[in-house]
Amino acid sequence: MRRKAGSLVPLELSILEAGIELVVRGAPYFHGFLIAKEIKEREDARLLTAHGTLYKALDRMQKAGLLESEWENPIAAAADGRPRRRLYRVTAAGEAALATARAPERVGATLKPEAGSVTA
Amino acid sequence: MRRKAGSLVPLELSILEAGIELVVRGAPYFHGFLIAKEIKEREDARLLTAHGTLYKALDRMQKAGLLESEWENPIAAAADGRPRRRLYRVTAAGEAALATARAPERVGATLKPEAGSVTA
DNA sequence: CAAGAATAGGAAGATATCTGCCGTTTGTCA
DNA sequence: TGACAAACGGCAGATATCTTCCTATTCTTG
């Protein structure tokens, strides 16, 4: 799909939004599974199918500097009797990217009538 | 199904056999997933469906004293980048139960010729 | 503008354990 | 012998992350 540097795909937008909201609600971090449930609720979507899509997006975003992460302390996970999580935080760059991506929503919004009314 | 104390269901037999063989082959412990794959090869079976059956059997056998287990060190699991395992060992009681269960195999083994040689 | 390169998304499975529900089977007791 | 209770086995899903393969989409370049 060859991305234009700096642009965000819908899933990335969702991740940033959900991630920021989770943190605002008091969580210092968020992890993939949590985000998956969060997004599922909002978008109702069956996106991320087996979560593969989501984890790849998280990776990608971290490499792009929009997120930073660290592995949860294995002892803590063990104490809770569940698999270890990878804990993410939205970086300043991530917040900026979200803001930038949101603003242009009005630029170029030329009310294009979805060409395609004339069948073939 | 109401079990007669001391008897072993086929799955338990398989677990004990596979468990002992794995240890003989040099592994100090074995874990559920491993046993599942081991049994799948031998019996080819799609038993243990989602492994639920297997884990319940392992639990049951531990309570009966045929197996003993301990959680793997979470740090070790983390270092290997995989979920923690529960490490099992066959106890002396387990080996004895296997021997006892195997012996009666000859009693009543009347060489029944698997009726069905006449092709319909 | 068309063709090619690159990447996003979907499907599936590996890794590991456990819980709940339901149906079937089996042992025991009346 | 018949009926009940208990337990076993199968199915499904929760918890969490990652990889591979294939398809679809989009950007860029000629």
Short mmCIF file of N, CA, C and O in Angstrom, two decimals, chain A residues 1 6 19 22 24 26 39 42 44 53 60-61 69 98 104 111-112 116-118:
data_model
loop_
_atom_site.label_atom_id
_atom_site.label_comp_id
_atom_site.label_asym_id
_atom_site.label_seq_id
_atom_site.Cartn_x
_atom_site.Cartn_y
_atom_site.Cartn_z
N MET A 1 0.81 -1.21 0.00
CA MET A 1 0.00 0.00 0.00
C MET A 1 0.85 1.26 0.00
O MET A 1 0.39 2.32 -0.33
N GLY A 6 4.04 10.14 7.36
CA GLY A 6 3.31 11.10 8.19
C GLY A 6 1.81 10.89 8.22
O GLY A 6 1.13 11.34 9.14
N GLY A 19 -5.82 4.79 22.84
CA GLY A 19 -4.68 4.82 23.75
C GLY A 19 -4.67 6.04 24.63
O GLY A 19 -4.47 5.95 25.84
N LEU A 22 -7.55 5.88 27.18
CA LEU A 22 -7.28 4.94 28.27
C LEU A 22 -6.36 5.57 29.31
O LEU A 22 -6.57 5.42 30.51
N VAL A 24 -5.97 8.78 29.79
CA VAL A 24 -6.72 9.85 30.45
C VAL A 24 -7.59 9.27 31.57
O VAL A 24 -7.73 9.84 32.64
N GLY A 26 -6.90 7.15 33.47
CA GLY A 26 -6.10 6.75 34.63
C GLY A 26 -5.07 5.66 34.43
O GLY A 26 -4.25 5.42 35.31
N ILE A 39 -11.32 -0.79 20.81
CA ILE A 39 -11.68 -0.46 19.43
C ILE A 39 -12.90 -1.25 18.98
O ILE A 39 -13.76 -0.74 18.28
N ARG A 42 -15.96 0.67 20.30
CA ARG A 42 -16.21 1.89 19.55
C ARG A 42 -16.70 1.58 18.15
O ARG A 42 -17.81 1.90 17.77
N ASP A 44 -17.25 -1.18 16.85
CA ASP A 44 -18.03 -2.43 16.80
C ASP A 44 -17.32 -3.46 15.93
O ASP A 44 -17.55 -4.65 16.02
N THR A 53 -3.44 -7.99 12.70
CA THR A 53 -3.42 -6.64 12.13
C THR A 53 -3.05 -5.61 13.19
O THR A 53 -2.24 -4.71 12.93
N ARG A 60 4.63 -1.09 13.96
CA ARG A 60 4.85 -0.06 12.97
C ARG A 60 4.87 1.31 13.62
O ARG A 60 5.77 2.11 13.40
N MET A 61 3.90 1.55 14.45
CA MET A 61 3.79 2.85 15.10
C MET A 61 4.93 3.10 16.08
O MET A 61 5.36 4.22 16.26
N SER A 69 7.20 1.42 24.01
CA SER A 69 6.71 0.30 24.81
C SER A 69 7.80 -0.38 25.61
O SER A 69 8.98 -0.17 25.38
N LEU A 98 -1.62 12.64 15.74
CA LEU A 98 -3.08 12.54 15.83
C LEU A 98 -3.73 13.89 15.55
O LEU A 98 -4.69 13.99 14.77
N PRO A 104 -6.59 18.20 9.08
CA PRO A 104 -6.81 18.22 7.63
C PRO A 104 -8.15 17.63 7.22
O PRO A 104 -8.51 17.64 6.06
N LEU A 111 -16.34 17.79 -0.83
CA LEU A 111 -17.65 17.25 -1.13
C LEU A 111 -17.68 16.49 -2.46
O LEU A 111 -18.55 16.69 -3.29
N LYS A 112 -16.69 15.63 -2.63
CA LYS A 112 -16.62 14.87 -3.87
C LYS A 112 -17.75 13.85 -3.91
O LYS A 112 -17.86 13.02 -3.01
N GLY A 116 -19.13 7.56 -9.94
CA GLY A 116 -19.49 6.18 -10.16
C GLY A 116 -20.99 5.98 -10.35
O GLY A 116 -21.50 4.89 -10.31
N SER A 117 -21.69 7.06 -10.61
CA SER A 117 -23.14 6.93 -10.78
C SER A 117 -23.44 6.39 -12.18
O SER A 117 -24.40 5.66 -12.38
N VAL A 118 -22.58 6.74 -13.12
CA VAL A 118 -22.78 6.26 -14.48
C VAL A 118 -22.21 4.84 -14.59
O VAL A 118 -21.02 4.66 -14.59
#
